[in-house]
């Protein structure tokens, strides 16, 4: 056999040293690099479609590098793609809570082996996500001695998170100034007006400064604004209030200071009255004010619960001496401040008989006061809540779970969830789920399973869990994938739609990243698959535990739990005899001779460049056959045969001998299997050559 191989080996070497040029159809990446701006603990997802535009199956590997690589994870990291097929690679980026502000780089390398490689570059910008801004309508005003002057301050949260801010005053005019409120809670990009009132002293004329500072209680965000008041001598009779427009909550007892100043040259008495709603009154209806003096009369308001709207209140003043009349109009908005919002994640759904599902229930106190809520259900007894009582501060939200254990009876049921405050306001919210229970025969056409059903994740970290979708039906089906339950906002599922052939299994990826605003230490997620017509086919529950930083799951170790399965053709299990090997080698010899004749004929009378151009297929075919022949020679060397002579030994010695022989036997089987694969490949090449 060696003598037959040597001539062909020499021909192959000669062909290899001949310059050849041929093109390989490569692949196309449907994404470009760019810039991604992120806050710490927030997640950005990059979708990279890859299309095989060649004629052969390509095996890909995906790798990440760069200064932002420590925050990123890709999936899948390796796969094979048939000609004309497209597959998406997903990259998730979640900067840690300790990430410094600045620019980082992330390189995504897609290696197609001999088909080439592509690399995408992204600039990851970590932005400052905490900030506050103070603006004022007029930062310098003039006042008479004893006059109350107001400044309209606008406090704006220019950061990315909801934060609590404290207002403080400093400067010469600090003792004369008062704020309508000194604490406020602002969402991202939310702003709120605050009134600064400065009562000018009666004897201190001149210019005075005041600094207003807003400081966050949740971060290092701080901002200051300088205010100036100019106090001048004047002689006018006036009636005034810190501002013309006010806004209060319903059922709020408040006092608005009304300043009456005698700027004349004699003492005087003033009669006061109010025109407006019944719940607006003055503390005094008659006031004596000496020359150059002033008095404050409080306008008291106390609207009832839910008595809301816009109201105009007019304060009338008439001097006893001179009968000079003046009036002051104040516009008051009474806004609803006892508001409860309850929302179900879904208002209509279907569920399989005798199966369970969890629905997220969002309860938010949109009011301005702390409320204790009782939460209950009006509906079937097989629906329950994970909590029946919560206490929420102003603007606070709570996520509850509506757990449904569907009965065997097929029907449509209405499940109403109600939250009602235990305070006198009795503010409440409700929402209804119309749930259709359908039979098992319709439901369970697939099997859905997660690689992990419970996971520990630290704040600012992420984890990747493969989700297996197995089509147990008889035909190809398309399923929509969705996430439900508490913590849905912290999770992403990609892709959101999969098409699975009958009897096949596809994989989706659930990525979970816990941001710093997470308020709970445990979340329950449900991953569900539903048919295009809306029927939920299967679901899987995953328990997420929020743990301390450093104790969470390794994001890479979770993502790598999905091993790439290489697609291999089955090897013919029939034994290959020596005669059959001789026949195959004889056919190889004939094929090589035929190829050589074609190449020799092609070389006559033409240049080297035209030879390569017109006959490159023959050259490549010859090289491939020679290389496979060499591999066959190396893979089919005979190993020493074991003696069939059995020695009579004691039973214990026979067992030891069998154990010692297990490893060589395994190696022998591997070599035989390799030999069978090579033989089958050579058969295919010969068949192609004959064609």
Short mmCIF file of N, CA and C in Angstrom, two decimals, residues 422-501:
data_model
loop_
_atom_site.label_atom_id
_atom_site.label_comp_id
_atom_site.label_asym_id
_atom_site.label_seq_id
_atom_site.Cartn_x
_atom_site.Cartn_y
_atom_site.Cartn_z
N UNK A 422 -56.41 51.76 54.06
CA UNK A 422 -57.08 51.64 55.35
C UNK A 422 -57.20 52.99 56.06
N UNK A 423 -56.73 54.07 55.41
CA UNK A 423 -56.87 55.41 55.96
C UNK A 423 -58.26 55.97 55.62
N UNK A 424 -58.64 57.09 56.25
CA UNK A 424 -59.98 57.66 55.99
C UNK A 424 -60.22 58.02 54.52
N UNK A 425 -59.16 58.29 53.78
CA UNK A 425 -59.35 58.63 52.36
C UNK A 425 -59.94 57.46 51.57
N UNK A 426 -59.63 56.22 52.00
CA UNK A 426 -60.11 54.99 51.35
C UNK A 426 -59.79 54.99 49.84
N UNK A 427 -58.68 55.61 49.48
CA UNK A 427 -58.29 55.58 48.07
C UNK A 427 -58.04 54.14 47.64
N UNK A 428 -58.42 53.83 46.41
CA UNK A 428 -58.34 52.43 45.96
C UNK A 428 -58.01 52.36 44.48
N UNK A 429 -57.59 51.19 44.06
CA UNK A 429 -57.33 50.90 42.66
C UNK A 429 -57.67 49.45 42.38
N UNK A 430 -58.04 49.16 41.14
CA UNK A 430 -58.39 47.79 40.80
C UNK A 430 -58.13 47.54 39.31
N UNK A 431 -58.00 46.26 38.98
CA UNK A 431 -57.82 45.85 37.60
C UNK A 431 -58.33 44.41 37.48
N UNK A 432 -58.73 44.02 36.27
CA UNK A 432 -59.36 42.71 36.07
C UNK A 432 -58.63 41.92 34.99
N UNK A 433 -58.47 40.65 35.26
CA UNK A 433 -57.90 39.71 34.30
C UNK A 433 -58.99 38.75 33.83
N UNK A 434 -59.23 38.74 32.51
CA UNK A 434 -60.15 37.76 31.93
C UNK A 434 -59.32 36.56 31.47
N UNK A 435 -59.50 35.46 32.16
CA UNK A 435 -58.64 34.29 31.96
C UNK A 435 -59.45 33.13 31.40
N UNK A 436 -58.99 32.65 30.25
CA UNK A 436 -59.63 31.50 29.61
C UNK A 436 -58.82 30.24 29.91
N UNK A 437 -59.45 29.25 30.54
CA UNK A 437 -58.81 27.98 30.83
C UNK A 437 -59.12 27.03 29.68
N UNK A 438 -58.07 26.54 29.02
CA UNK A 438 -58.24 25.66 27.88
C UNK A 438 -57.67 24.29 28.18
N UNK A 439 -58.05 23.32 27.37
CA UNK A 439 -57.70 21.92 27.64
C UNK A 439 -56.22 21.66 27.42
N UNK A 440 -55.73 20.60 28.04
CA UNK A 440 -54.32 20.22 27.93
C UNK A 440 -53.96 19.81 26.51
N UNK A 441 -54.91 19.18 25.82
CA UNK A 441 -54.61 18.71 24.46
C UNK A 441 -54.22 19.86 23.54
N UNK A 442 -54.81 21.01 23.78
CA UNK A 442 -54.49 22.18 22.95
C UNK A 442 -53.19 22.81 23.41
N UNK A 443 -52.96 22.77 24.70
CA UNK A 443 -51.83 23.51 25.27
C UNK A 443 -50.46 22.91 25.01
N UNK A 444 -50.31 21.69 25.49
CA UNK A 444 -48.95 21.17 25.63
C UNK A 444 -48.44 20.55 24.34
N UNK A 445 -48.12 21.40 23.39
CA UNK A 445 -47.52 20.95 22.15
C UNK A 445 -46.00 21.08 22.20
N UNK A 446 -45.50 21.76 23.21
CA UNK A 446 -44.05 21.93 23.31
C UNK A 446 -43.61 21.69 24.74
N UNK A 447 -42.29 21.60 24.89
CA UNK A 447 -41.68 21.50 26.22
C UNK A 447 -40.70 22.66 26.36
N UNK A 448 -40.81 23.38 27.47
CA UNK A 448 -39.97 24.53 27.73
C UNK A 448 -39.16 24.27 29.00
N UNK A 449 -37.86 24.43 28.93
CA UNK A 449 -37.03 24.17 30.10
C UNK A 449 -35.89 25.18 30.16
N UNK A 450 -35.57 25.61 31.38
CA UNK A 450 -34.45 26.52 31.62
C UNK A 450 -33.28 25.73 32.21
N UNK A 451 -32.08 26.14 31.85
CA UNK A 451 -30.89 25.47 32.37
C UNK A 451 -30.79 25.61 33.89
N UNK A 452 -31.34 26.72 34.43
CA UNK A 452 -31.37 26.94 35.88
C UNK A 452 -32.76 27.38 36.28
N UNK A 453 -33.26 26.85 37.40
CA UNK A 453 -34.56 27.30 37.89
C UNK A 453 -34.43 28.22 39.10
N UNK A 454 -33.20 28.43 39.58
CA UNK A 454 -32.94 29.38 40.67
C UNK A 454 -31.53 29.90 40.51
N UNK A 455 -31.35 31.22 40.73
CA UNK A 455 -30.04 31.83 40.50
C UNK A 455 -29.84 32.98 41.46
N UNK A 456 -28.60 33.18 41.89
CA UNK A 456 -28.22 34.30 42.75
C UNK A 456 -27.49 35.34 41.89
N UNK A 457 -27.95 36.59 41.95
CA UNK A 457 -27.36 37.67 41.16
C UNK A 457 -27.14 38.87 42.06
N UNK A 458 -25.99 39.51 41.96
CA UNK A 458 -25.68 40.71 42.73
C UNK A 458 -26.10 41.94 41.94
N UNK A 459 -26.39 43.03 42.67
CA UNK A 459 -26.76 44.29 42.02
C UNK A 459 -25.59 44.77 41.18
N UNK A 460 -25.91 45.20 39.95
CA UNK A 460 -24.87 45.64 39.03
C UNK A 460 -24.24 44.52 38.24
N UNK A 461 -24.71 43.28 38.44
CA UNK A 461 -24.19 42.15 37.69
C UNK A 461 -25.32 41.50 36.89
N UNK A 462 -24.96 40.65 35.97
CA UNK A 462 -25.95 39.99 35.12
C UNK A 462 -25.67 38.51 35.00
N UNK A 463 -26.66 37.78 34.51
CA UNK A 463 -26.51 36.34 34.30
C UNK A 463 -27.29 35.94 33.06
N UNK A 464 -26.80 34.91 32.38
CA UNK A 464 -27.39 34.43 31.13
C UNK A 464 -27.85 32.99 31.32
N UNK A 465 -29.13 32.73 31.06
CA UNK A 465 -29.69 31.40 31.24
C UNK A 465 -30.26 30.93 29.91
N UNK A 466 -29.74 29.84 29.33
CA UNK A 466 -30.32 29.29 28.10
C UNK A 466 -31.70 28.69 28.38
N UNK A 467 -32.63 28.91 27.46
CA UNK A 467 -33.99 28.38 27.53
C UNK A 467 -34.19 27.46 26.34
N UNK A 468 -34.50 26.19 26.59
CA UNK A 468 -34.69 25.20 25.53
C UNK A 468 -36.16 25.12 25.16
N UNK A 469 -36.46 25.22 23.86
CA UNK A 469 -37.83 25.13 23.36
C UNK A 469 -37.90 23.91 22.45
N UNK A 470 -38.63 22.89 22.91
CA UNK A 470 -38.74 21.65 22.14
C UNK A 470 -40.16 21.52 21.56
N UNK A 471 -40.26 21.37 20.24
CA UNK A 471 -41.54 21.21 19.57
C UNK A 471 -41.90 19.73 19.59
N UNK A 472 -42.92 19.40 20.39
CA UNK A 472 -43.35 18.01 20.48
C UNK A 472 -44.54 17.72 19.57
N UNK A 473 -44.91 18.71 18.77
CA UNK A 473 -46.03 18.51 17.87
C UNK A 473 -45.63 17.77 16.61
N UNK A 474 -46.55 17.75 15.67
CA UNK A 474 -46.33 17.01 14.43
C UNK A 474 -45.92 17.91 13.27
N UNK A 475 -46.06 19.24 13.42
CA UNK A 475 -45.74 20.16 12.35
C UNK A 475 -44.88 21.30 12.88
N UNK A 476 -44.26 22.02 11.93
CA UNK A 476 -43.47 23.19 12.32
C UNK A 476 -44.39 24.23 12.96
N UNK A 477 -43.88 24.92 13.99
CA UNK A 477 -44.70 25.91 14.69
C UNK A 477 -43.83 27.10 15.06
N UNK A 478 -44.47 28.28 15.10
CA UNK A 478 -43.79 29.51 15.52
C UNK A 478 -44.33 29.92 16.88
N UNK A 479 -43.41 30.19 17.79
CA UNK A 479 -43.78 30.53 19.16
C UNK A 479 -43.25 31.92 19.50
N UNK A 480 -44.08 32.68 20.23
CA UNK A 480 -43.65 33.96 20.79
C UNK A 480 -43.24 33.72 22.23
N UNK A 481 -42.07 34.23 22.59
CA UNK A 481 -41.54 34.04 23.94
C UNK A 481 -41.76 35.31 24.74
N UNK A 482 -42.13 35.15 26.01
CA UNK A 482 -42.38 36.32 26.85
C UNK A 482 -41.99 36.03 28.28
N UNK A 483 -41.78 37.15 29.02
CA UNK A 483 -41.43 37.05 30.44
C UNK A 483 -42.55 37.70 31.24
N UNK A 484 -42.89 37.11 32.38
CA UNK A 484 -43.88 37.70 33.26
C UNK A 484 -43.43 37.50 34.70
N UNK A 485 -44.13 38.17 35.61
CA UNK A 485 -43.80 38.05 37.02
C UNK A 485 -42.99 39.23 37.51
N UNK A 486 -42.70 39.23 38.83
CA UNK A 486 -41.92 40.30 39.42
C UNK A 486 -40.52 40.31 38.84
N UNK A 487 -39.99 41.51 38.63
CA UNK A 487 -38.64 41.63 38.09
C UNK A 487 -38.56 41.56 36.59
N UNK A 488 -39.69 41.65 35.89
CA UNK A 488 -39.67 41.58 34.42
C UNK A 488 -38.82 42.70 33.81
N UNK A 489 -38.84 43.89 34.45
CA UNK A 489 -38.10 45.02 33.90
C UNK A 489 -36.59 44.82 33.95
N UNK A 490 -36.14 43.83 34.74
CA UNK A 490 -34.70 43.60 34.85
C UNK A 490 -34.23 42.49 33.92
N UNK A 491 -35.13 41.92 33.10
CA UNK A 491 -34.76 40.75 32.30
C UNK A 491 -35.05 41.01 30.82
N UNK A 492 -34.28 40.33 29.99
CA UNK A 492 -34.49 40.38 28.54
C UNK A 492 -34.43 38.96 28.01
N UNK A 493 -35.29 38.68 27.01
CA UNK A 493 -35.34 37.36 26.40
C UNK A 493 -35.12 37.51 24.90
N UNK A 494 -34.08 36.90 24.40
CA UNK A 494 -33.75 37.00 22.98
C UNK A 494 -33.46 35.61 22.42
N UNK A 495 -33.96 35.31 21.21
CA UNK A 495 -34.92 36.12 20.45
C UNK A 495 -36.31 36.03 21.06
N UNK A 496 -37.21 36.92 20.64
CA UNK A 496 -38.56 36.92 21.18
C UNK A 496 -39.50 36.00 20.39
N UNK A 497 -39.07 35.54 19.23
CA UNK A 497 -39.88 34.63 18.41
C UNK A 497 -38.97 33.55 17.84
N UNK A 498 -39.43 32.30 17.94
CA UNK A 498 -38.66 31.19 17.37
C UNK A 498 -39.58 30.30 16.54
N UNK A 499 -39.05 29.77 15.47
CA UNK A 499 -39.77 28.80 14.65
C UNK A 499 -39.04 27.47 14.78
N UNK A 500 -39.77 26.46 15.24
CA UNK A 500 -39.16 25.16 15.54
C UNK A 500 -39.86 24.08 14.73
N UNK A 501 -39.09 23.27 14.06
CA UNK A 501 -39.65 22.16 13.30
C UNK A 501 -40.10 21.06 14.25
#
